[in-house]
Short mmCIF file of C-alpha atoms and ligand atoms in Angstrom, two decimals:
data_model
loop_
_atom_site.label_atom_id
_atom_site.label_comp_id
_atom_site.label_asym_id
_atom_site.label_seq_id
_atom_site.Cartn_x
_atom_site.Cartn_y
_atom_site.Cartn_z
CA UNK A 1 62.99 88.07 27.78
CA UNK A 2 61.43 89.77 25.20
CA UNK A 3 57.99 91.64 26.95
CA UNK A 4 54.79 90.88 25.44
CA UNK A 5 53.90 95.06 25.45
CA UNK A 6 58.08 95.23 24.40
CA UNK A 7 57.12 96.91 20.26
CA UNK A 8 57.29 100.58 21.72
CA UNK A 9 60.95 100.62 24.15
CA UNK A 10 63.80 100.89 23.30
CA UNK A 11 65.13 99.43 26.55
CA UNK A 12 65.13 96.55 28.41
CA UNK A 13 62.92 97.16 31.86
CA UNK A 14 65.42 97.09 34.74
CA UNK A 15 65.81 94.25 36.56
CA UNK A 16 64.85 95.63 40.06
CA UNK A 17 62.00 96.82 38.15
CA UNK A 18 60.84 93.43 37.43
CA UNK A 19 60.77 91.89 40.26
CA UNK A 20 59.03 94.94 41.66
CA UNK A 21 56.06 95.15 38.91
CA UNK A 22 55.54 91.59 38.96
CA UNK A 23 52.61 89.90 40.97
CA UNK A 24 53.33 86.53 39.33
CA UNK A 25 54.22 85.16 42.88
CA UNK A 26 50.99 85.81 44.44
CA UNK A 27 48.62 85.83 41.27
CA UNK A 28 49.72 82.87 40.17
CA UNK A 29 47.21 80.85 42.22
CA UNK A 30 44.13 82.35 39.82
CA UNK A 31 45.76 79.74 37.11
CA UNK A 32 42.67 77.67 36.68
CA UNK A 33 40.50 81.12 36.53
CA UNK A 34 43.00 82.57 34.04
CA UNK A 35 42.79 79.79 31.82
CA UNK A 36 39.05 78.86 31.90
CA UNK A 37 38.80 83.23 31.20
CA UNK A 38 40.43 82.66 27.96
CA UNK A 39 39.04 79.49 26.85
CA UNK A 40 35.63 81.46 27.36
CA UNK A 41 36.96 84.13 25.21
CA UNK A 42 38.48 82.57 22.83
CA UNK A 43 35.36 79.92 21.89
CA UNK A 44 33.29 83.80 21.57
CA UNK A 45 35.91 84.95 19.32
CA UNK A 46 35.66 81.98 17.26
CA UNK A 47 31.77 81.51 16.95
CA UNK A 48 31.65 85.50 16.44
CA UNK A 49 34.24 84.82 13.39
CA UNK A 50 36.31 87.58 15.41
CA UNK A 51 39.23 84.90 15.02
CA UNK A 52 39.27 81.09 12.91
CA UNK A 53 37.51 78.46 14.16
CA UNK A 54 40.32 76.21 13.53
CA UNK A 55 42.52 79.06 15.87
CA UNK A 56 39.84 79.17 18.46
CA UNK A 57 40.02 75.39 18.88
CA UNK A 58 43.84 75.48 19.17
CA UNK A 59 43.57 78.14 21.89
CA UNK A 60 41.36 76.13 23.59
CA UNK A 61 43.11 72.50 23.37
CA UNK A 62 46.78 74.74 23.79
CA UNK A 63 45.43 76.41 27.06
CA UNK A 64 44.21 72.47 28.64
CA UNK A 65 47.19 71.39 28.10
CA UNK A 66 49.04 73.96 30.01
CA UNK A 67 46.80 73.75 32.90
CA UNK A 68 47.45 70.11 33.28
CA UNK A 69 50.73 70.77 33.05
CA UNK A 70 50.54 73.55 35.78
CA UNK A 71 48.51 71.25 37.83
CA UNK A 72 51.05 68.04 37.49
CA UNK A 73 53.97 71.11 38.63
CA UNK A 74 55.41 70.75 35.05
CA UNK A 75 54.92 74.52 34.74
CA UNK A 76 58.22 76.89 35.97
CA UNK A 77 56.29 80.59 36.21
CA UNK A 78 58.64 83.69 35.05
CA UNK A 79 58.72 86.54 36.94
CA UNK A 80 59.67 88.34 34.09
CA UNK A 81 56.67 87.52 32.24
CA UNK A 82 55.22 89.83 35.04
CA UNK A 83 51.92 88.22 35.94
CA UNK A 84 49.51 85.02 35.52
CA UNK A 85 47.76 86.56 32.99
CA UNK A 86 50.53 87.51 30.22
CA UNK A 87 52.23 84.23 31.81
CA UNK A 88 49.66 81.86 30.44
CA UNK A 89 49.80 83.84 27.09
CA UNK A 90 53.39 83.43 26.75
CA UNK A 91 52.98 79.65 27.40
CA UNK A 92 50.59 79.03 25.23
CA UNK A 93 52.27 81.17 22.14
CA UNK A 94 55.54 78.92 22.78
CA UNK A 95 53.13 76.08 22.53
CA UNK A 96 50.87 76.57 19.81
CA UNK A 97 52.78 79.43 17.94
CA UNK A 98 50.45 82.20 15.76
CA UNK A 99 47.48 81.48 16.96
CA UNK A 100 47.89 81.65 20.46
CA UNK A 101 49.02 85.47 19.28
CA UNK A 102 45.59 85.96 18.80
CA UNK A 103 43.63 85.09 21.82
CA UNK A 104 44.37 88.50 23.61
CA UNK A 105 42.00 90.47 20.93
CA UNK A 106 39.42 92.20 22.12
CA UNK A 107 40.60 91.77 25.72
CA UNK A 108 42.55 93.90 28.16
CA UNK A 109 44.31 92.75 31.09
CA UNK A 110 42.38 95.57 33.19
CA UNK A 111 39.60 93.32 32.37
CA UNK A 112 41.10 89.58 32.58
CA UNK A 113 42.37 90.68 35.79
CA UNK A 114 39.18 91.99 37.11
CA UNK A 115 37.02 88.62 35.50
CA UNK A 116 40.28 86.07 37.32
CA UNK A 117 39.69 87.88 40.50
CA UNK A 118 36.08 87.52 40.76
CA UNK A 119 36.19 84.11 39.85
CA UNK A 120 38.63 83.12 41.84
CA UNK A 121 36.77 84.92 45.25
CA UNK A 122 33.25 82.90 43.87
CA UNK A 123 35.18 80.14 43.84
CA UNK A 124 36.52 80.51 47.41
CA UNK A 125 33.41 81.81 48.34
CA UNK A 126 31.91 78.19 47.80
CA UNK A 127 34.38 76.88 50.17
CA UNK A 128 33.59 79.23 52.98
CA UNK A 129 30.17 78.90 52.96
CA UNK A 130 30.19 74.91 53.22
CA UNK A 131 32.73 75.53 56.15
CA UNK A 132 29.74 78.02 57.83
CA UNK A 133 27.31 75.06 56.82
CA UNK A 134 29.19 72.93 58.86
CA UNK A 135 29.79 75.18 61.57
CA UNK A 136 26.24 75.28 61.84
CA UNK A 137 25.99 72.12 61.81
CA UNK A 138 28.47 71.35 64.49
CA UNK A 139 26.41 73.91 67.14
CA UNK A 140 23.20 72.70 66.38
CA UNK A 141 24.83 68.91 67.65
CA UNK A 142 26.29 70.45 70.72
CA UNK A 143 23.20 72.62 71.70
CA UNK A 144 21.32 69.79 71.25
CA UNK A 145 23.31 68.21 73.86
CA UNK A 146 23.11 70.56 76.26
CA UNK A 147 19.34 71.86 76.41
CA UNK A 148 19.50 71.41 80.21
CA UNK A 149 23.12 72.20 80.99
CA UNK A 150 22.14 75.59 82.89
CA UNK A 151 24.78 78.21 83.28
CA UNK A 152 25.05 81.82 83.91
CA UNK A 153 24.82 84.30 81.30
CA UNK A 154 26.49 87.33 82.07
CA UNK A 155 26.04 91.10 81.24
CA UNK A 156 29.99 93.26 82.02
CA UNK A 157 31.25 89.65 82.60
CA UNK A 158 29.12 89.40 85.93
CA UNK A 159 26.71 86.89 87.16
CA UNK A 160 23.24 88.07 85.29
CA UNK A 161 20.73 85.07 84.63
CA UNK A 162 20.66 81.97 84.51
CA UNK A 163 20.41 79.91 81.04
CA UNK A 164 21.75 76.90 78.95
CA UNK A 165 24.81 76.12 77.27
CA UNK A 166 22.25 75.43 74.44
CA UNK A 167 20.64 78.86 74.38
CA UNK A 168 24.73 80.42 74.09
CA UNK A 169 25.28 78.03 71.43
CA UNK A 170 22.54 79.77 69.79
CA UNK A 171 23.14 82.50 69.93
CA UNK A 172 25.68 81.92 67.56
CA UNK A 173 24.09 80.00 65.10
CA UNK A 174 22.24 83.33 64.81
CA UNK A 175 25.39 85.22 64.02
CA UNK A 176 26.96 82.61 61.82
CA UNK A 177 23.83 82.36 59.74
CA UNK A 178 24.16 85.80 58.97
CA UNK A 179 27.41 85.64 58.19
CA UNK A 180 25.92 83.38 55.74
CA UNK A 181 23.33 85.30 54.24
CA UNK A 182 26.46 88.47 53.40
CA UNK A 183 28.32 85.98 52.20
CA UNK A 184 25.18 84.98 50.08
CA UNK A 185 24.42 88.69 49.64
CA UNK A 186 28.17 89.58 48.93
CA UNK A 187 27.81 86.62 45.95
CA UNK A 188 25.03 88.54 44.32
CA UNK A 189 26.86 91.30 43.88
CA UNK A 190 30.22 89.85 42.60
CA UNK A 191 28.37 87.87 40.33
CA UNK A 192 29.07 89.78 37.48
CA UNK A 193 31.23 89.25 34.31
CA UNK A 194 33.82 92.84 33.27
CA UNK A 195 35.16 90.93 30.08
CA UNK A 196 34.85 92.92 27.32
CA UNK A 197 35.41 96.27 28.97
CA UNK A 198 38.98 96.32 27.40
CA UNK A 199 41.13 98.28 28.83
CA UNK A 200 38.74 100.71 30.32
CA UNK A 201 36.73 101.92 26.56
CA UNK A 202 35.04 98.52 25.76
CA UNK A 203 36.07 97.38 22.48
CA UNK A 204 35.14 97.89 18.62
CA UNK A 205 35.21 93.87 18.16
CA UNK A 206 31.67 92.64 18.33
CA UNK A 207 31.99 90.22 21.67
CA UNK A 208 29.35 88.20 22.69
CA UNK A 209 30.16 89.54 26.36
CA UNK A 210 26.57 87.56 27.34
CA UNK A 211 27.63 83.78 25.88
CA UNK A 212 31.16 84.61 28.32
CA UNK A 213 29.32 85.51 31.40
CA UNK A 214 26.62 82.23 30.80
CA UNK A 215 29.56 79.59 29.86
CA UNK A 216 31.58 80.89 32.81
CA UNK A 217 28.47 80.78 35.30
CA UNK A 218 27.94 84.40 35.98
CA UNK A 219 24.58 85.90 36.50
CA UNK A 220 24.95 88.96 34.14
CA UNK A 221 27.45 91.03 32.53
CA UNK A 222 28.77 94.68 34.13
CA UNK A 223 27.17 97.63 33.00
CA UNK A 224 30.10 100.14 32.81
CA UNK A 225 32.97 99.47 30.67
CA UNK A 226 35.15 102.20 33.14
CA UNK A 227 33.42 100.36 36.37
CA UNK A 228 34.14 97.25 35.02
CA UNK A 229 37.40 97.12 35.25
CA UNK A 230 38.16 99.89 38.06
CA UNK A 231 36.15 98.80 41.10
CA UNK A 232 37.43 96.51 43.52
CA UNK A 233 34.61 97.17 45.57
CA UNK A 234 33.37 92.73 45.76
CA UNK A 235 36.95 91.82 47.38
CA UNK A 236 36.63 94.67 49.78
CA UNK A 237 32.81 93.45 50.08
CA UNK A 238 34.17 90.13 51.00
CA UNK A 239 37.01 91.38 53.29
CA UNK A 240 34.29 92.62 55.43
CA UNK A 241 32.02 89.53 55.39
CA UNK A 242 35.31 87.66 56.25
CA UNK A 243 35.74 90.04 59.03
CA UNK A 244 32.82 89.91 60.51
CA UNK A 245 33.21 86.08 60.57
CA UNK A 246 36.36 86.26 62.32
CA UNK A 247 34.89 89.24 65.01
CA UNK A 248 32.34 86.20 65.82
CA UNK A 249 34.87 83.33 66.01
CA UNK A 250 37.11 85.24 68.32
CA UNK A 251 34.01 86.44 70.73
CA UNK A 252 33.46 82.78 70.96
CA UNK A 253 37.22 82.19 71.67
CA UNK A 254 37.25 84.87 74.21
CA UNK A 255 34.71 82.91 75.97
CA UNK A 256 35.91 79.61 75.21
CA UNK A 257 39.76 80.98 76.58
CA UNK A 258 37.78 82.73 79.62
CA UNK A 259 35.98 79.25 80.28
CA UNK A 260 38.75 76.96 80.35
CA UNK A 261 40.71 79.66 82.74
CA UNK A 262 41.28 77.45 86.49
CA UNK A 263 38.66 80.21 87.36
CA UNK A 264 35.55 79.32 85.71
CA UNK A 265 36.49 75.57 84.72
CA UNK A 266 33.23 75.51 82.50
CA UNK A 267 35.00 73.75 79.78
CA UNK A 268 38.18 71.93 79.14
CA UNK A 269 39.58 71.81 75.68
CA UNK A 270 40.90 68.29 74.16
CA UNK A 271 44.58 67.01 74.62
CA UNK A 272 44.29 67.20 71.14
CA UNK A 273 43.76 71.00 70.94
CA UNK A 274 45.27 72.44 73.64
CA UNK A 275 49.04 72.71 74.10
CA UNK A 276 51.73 73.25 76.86
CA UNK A 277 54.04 75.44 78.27
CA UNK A 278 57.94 74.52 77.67
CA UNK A 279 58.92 75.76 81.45
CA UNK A 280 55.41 75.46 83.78
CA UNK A 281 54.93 71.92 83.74
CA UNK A 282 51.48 72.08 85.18
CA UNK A 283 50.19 74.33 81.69
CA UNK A 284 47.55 73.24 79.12
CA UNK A 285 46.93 76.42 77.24
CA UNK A 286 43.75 77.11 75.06
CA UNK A 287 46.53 78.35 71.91
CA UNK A 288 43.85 77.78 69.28
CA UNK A 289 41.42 79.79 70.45
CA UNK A 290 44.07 82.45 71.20
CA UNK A 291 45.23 82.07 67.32
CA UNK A 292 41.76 82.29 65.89
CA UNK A 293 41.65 85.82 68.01
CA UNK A 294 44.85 86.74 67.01
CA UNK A 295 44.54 86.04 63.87
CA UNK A 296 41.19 88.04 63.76
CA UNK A 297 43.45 91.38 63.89
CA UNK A 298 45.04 90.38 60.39
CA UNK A 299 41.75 89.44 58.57
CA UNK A 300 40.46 93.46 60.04
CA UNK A 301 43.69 94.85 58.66
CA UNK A 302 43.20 93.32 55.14
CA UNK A 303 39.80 95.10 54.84
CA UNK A 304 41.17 98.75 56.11
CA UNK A 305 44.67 97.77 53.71
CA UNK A 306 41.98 97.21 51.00
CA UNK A 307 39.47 100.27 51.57
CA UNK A 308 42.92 102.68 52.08
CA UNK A 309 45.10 101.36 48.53
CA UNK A 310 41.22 101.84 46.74
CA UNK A 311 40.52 105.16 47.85
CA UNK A 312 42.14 108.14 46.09
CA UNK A 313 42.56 106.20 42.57
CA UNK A 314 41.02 108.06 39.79
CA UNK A 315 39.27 105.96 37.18
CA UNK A 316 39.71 103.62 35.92
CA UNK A 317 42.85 100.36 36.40
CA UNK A 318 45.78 101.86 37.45
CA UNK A 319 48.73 99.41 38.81
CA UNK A 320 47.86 100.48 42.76
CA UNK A 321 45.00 97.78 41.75
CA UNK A 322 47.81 95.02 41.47
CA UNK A 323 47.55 95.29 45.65
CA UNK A 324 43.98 93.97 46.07
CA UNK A 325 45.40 90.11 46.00
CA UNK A 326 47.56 89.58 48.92
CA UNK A 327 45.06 90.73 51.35
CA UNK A 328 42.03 89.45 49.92
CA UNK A 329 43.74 86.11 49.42
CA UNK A 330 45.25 86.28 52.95
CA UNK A 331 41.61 87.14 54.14
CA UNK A 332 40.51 84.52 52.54
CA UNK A 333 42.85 81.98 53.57
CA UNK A 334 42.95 82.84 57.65
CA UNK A 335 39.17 82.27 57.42
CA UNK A 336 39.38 78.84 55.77
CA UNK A 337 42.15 78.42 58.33
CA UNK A 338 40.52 78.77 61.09
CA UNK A 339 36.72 77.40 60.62
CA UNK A 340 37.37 73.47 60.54
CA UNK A 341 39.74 74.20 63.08
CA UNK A 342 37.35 76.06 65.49
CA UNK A 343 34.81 73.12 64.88
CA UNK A 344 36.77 70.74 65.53
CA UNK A 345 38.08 72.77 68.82
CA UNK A 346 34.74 73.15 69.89
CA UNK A 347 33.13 69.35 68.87
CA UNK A 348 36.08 67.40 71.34
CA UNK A 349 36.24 69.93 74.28
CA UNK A 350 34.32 68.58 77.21
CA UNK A 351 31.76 70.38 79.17
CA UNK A 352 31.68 70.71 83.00
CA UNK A 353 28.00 70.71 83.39
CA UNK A 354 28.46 70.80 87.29
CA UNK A 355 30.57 73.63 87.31
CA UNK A 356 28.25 75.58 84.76
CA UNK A 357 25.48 74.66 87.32
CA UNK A 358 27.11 76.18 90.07
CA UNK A 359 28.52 78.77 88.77
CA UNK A 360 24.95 79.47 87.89
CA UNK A 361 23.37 79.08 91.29
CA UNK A 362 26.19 81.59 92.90
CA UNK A 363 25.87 85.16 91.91
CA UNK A 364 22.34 85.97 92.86
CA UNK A 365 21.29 84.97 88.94
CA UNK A 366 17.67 84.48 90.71
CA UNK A 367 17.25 87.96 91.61
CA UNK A 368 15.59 89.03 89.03
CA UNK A 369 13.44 85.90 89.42
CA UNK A 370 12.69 86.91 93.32
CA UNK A 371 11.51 90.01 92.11
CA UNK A 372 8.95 88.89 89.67
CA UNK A 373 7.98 86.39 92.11
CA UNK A 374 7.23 89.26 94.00
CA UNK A 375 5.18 91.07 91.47
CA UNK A 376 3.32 87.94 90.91
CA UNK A 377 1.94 88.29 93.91
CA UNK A 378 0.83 91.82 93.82
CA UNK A 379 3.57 93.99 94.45
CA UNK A 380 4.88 96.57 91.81
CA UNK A 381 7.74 95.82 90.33
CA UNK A 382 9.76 98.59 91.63
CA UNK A 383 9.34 98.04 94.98
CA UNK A 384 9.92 94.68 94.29
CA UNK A 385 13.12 95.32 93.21
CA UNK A 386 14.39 97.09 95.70
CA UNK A 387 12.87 94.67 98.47
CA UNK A 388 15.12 91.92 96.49
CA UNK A 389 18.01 94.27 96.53
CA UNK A 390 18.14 94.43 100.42
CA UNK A 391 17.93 90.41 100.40
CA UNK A 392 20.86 90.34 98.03
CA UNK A 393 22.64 92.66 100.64
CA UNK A 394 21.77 90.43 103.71
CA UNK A 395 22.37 87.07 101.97
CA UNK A 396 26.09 88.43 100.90
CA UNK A 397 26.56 89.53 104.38
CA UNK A 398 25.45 86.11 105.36
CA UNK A 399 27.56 84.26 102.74
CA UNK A 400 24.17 82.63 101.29
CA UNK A 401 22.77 82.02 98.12
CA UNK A 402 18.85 83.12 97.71
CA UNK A 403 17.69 79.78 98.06
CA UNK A 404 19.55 79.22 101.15
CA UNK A 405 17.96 81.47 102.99
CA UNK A 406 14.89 80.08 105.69
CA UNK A 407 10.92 81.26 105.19
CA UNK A 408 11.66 83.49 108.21
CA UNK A 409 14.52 85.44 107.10
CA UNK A 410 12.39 86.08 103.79
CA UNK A 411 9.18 87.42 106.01
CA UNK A 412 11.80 89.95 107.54
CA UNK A 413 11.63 92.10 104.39
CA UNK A 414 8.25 90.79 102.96
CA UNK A 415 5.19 88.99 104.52
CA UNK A 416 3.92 87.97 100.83
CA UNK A 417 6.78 85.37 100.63
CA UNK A 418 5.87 81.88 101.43
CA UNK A 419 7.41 78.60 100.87
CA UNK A 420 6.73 78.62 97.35
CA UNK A 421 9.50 81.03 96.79
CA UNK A 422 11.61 78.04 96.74
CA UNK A 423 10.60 76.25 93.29
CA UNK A 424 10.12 80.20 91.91
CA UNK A 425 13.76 80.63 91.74
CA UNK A 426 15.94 77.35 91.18
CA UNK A 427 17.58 77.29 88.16
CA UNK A 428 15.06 74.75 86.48
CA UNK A 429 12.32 77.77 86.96
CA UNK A 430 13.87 80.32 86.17
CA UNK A 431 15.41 79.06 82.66
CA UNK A 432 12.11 76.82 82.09
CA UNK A 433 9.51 79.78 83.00
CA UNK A 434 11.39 81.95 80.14
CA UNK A 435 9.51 80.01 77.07
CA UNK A 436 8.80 83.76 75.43
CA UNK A 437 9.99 83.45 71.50
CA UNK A 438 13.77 83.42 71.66
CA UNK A 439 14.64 82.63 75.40
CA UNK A 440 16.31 79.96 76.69
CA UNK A 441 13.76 77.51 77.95
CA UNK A 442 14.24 73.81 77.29
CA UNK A 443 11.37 73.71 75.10
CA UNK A 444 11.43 77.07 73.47
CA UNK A 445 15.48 76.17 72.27
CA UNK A 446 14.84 72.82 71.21
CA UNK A 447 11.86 74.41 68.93
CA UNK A 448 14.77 76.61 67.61
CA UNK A 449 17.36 73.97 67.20
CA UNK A 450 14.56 72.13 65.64
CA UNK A 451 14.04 75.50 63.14
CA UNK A 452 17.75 75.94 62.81
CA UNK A 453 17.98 72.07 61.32
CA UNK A 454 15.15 72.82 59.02
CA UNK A 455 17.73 76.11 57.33
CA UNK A 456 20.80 73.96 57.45
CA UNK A 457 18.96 70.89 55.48
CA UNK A 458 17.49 73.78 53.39
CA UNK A 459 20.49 75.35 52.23
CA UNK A 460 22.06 74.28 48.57
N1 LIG B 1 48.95 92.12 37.39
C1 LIG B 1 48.01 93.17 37.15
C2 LIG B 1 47.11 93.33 38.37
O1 LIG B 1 47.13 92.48 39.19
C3 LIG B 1 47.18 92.83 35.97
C4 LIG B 1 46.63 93.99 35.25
C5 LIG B 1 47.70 94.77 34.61
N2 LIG B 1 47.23 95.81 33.75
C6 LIG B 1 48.00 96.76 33.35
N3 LIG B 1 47.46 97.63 32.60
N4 LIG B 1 49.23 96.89 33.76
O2 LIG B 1 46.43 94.29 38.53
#
């Protein structure tokens, strides 16, 4: 096939070389980006009398057909037509003949590459943040269940304090709405339109680079003709944003894998989403959680992959670019992967509120508690502290929790103890007394579940 740069060889590109130098397996899936690019472009070119009106129309009706015909899988994609971009063009030129020639003026494909990309990621971008919305959406439901499900939180995986199910939840609404606002942030700065940059120069034809940018939906138009087309800087933005998502799903897997473990029994995951083992008959393995931390390795490796092909290329496109779209659309297609499932995972599993209670009442998790009991009553808190410390030691040699000891093993190693000890460190006390901004009291996390319903119905 004749190329459509072929007017300076003499030669035919090797074969080998074709299938090396073309990306039109993976870039492909920016079709609709591609072609809504040049219908963009070639309306400008027409209203700025850069091209006829009457050609600019045929571009435009020539370029919806193909993507219909794409889209109904009419469409057979040549690899040696090298990429999306000089794909479409060829496509359309077989279709509508001359004037299809002439929809590549004033453009580059340094800088249809680098508009297709950023649409597509805005695009994507879209999807990922309704798939945090709902995320959201899913803990506030389940925290709102479980504003009295105590359980212990831990510090180095050991017994710390007591607190709810609701307030862990919580927590990570807190992480996955910032996740949100860098994805928001990360929008912001991707939001800008490189057509018209050429091929790194700009271009002599007067473009109306502003009417592009508004009738594609992007905020502004790049500032740097050499910038515009050399940075790849917004997928490697996004790469991180995605990674950060996936460090936060697969903490919450950890846990989730941790808590469904014969030794903590805090939760057990649906039929549904667990799976077995093909020789131990008795096995129902958390796998999904497992895959959404596995696959939380790959999503990291896109980002370095990205940062490492970007970083010794001198301005401004040169063809190393060509390697930003399999990891950024890998990225971006692990994340979309795994969100409904992990909401799903995490909306069917059941809770063992009894076994989150007592796991919370071993452990000593009222220690602390004893000790400001203690300083309640006058003594400093370091002494306190250490008075508490030699309970803990006696009640472990005596294989009791706190509250199981009697009022007369307590006045052994304090006469300020009396019987009210009791109600100052069950569970209900100590997660109900900690109403400060942020802790997990029932009250204090139902205001924030409250606050956190207010965002989600606020977001647009
Ligand atoms: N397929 C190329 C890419 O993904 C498009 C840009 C090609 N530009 C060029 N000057 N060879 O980067």
């Amino acid at each position: 096939m004749a190329k459509l740069w072929g007017g300076r060889f003499q030669k035919n590109t090797d074969k080998k070389v074709d299938d090396f130098n073309s990306s039109i397996r993976f870039d492909k899936r920016m079709y609709r980006q591609d072609i809504k690019g040049s219908k963009a472009h070639a309306q400008m070119l027409g209203k700025q009398g850069i091209i006829p009106k009457e050609d600019a129309d045929k571009i435009i009706k020539g370029l919806d057909e193909i993507l219909s015909e794409i889209e109904n899988g009419k469409v057979e994609f040549l690899i040696d037509a090298e990429d999306i971009h000089m794909n479409v063009e060829k496509l359309l030129t077989d279709k509508i003949g001359d004037a299809g020639k002439r929809l590549h003026t004033g453009r580059s494909r340094n800088d249809q590459v680098a508009l297709d990309l950023r649409m597509y990621l805005l695009d994507e971008g879209v999807e990922i943040k309704e798939m945090l919305v709902h995320l959201l959406d899913v803990l506030l439901s389940l925290a709102d269940e479980h504003t009295d499900t105590v359980m212990p939180g831990y510090t180095h995986l050991q017994k710390a304090q007591p607190i709810t199910l609701a307030h862990h939840l919580m927590a990570y609404f807190e992480m996955f709405k910032r996740d949100l606002a860098r994805l928001s942030d990360w929008r912001g700065r991707c939001n800008y339109m490189p057509l018209g940059s050429g091929a790194l120069a700009g271009t002599t034809y007067p473009l109306d680079r502003e009417f592009v940018a508004e009738k594609l939906g992007f905020a502004c138009v790049t500032g740097n003709s050499l910038d515009g087309v050399s940075d790849r800087d917004f997928a490697i933005e996004l790469a991180s944003v995605l990674s950060m998502i996936m460090m936060h799903l697969s903490r919450f897997c950890e846990e989730l894998i941790l808590w469904s473990s014969h030794e903590f029994q805090f939760v057990e995951m649906d039929d549904s989403y667990s799976t077995g083992s093909s020789i131990m008959p008795q096995k129902k393995n958390p796998d999904v959680a497992e895959l959404i931390r596995g696959k939380t390795g790959r999503v990291y490796g896109h980002l370095m992959g990205l940062l490492t092909t970007m970083k010794g290329i001198p301005l401004a496109y040169n063809k190393d670019m060509q390697e930003d779209k399999e990891p950024i659309f890998d990225a971006v297609d692990t994340v979309k992967l795994c969100l409904p499932v992990f909401c799903d995972m995490i909306a069917t599993m059941t809770v063992r509120k009894d076994n989150m209670l007592s796991g919370a009442r071993g452990g000593f998790t009222n220690a602390t508690d004893a000790a400001d009991y203690l300083v309640k009553k006058g003594m400093p808190f370091r002494e306190a502290h250490a008075v508490v410390g030699k309970l803990v030691f006696y009640a472990i040699s005596k294989d009791k929790a706190l509250d199981e000891l009697t009022l007369d093993e307590y006045k052994q190693f304090s006469d300020i103890i009396e019987q009210d000890i009791y109600d100052a460190i069950s569970m209900q006390t100590c997660v109900n007394d900690r109403k400060i901004i942020g802790g997990p009291a029932e009250e204090t996390v139902k205001a924030a579940i409250k606050a956190g319903r207010e965002f989600v119905n606020s977001i647009e």
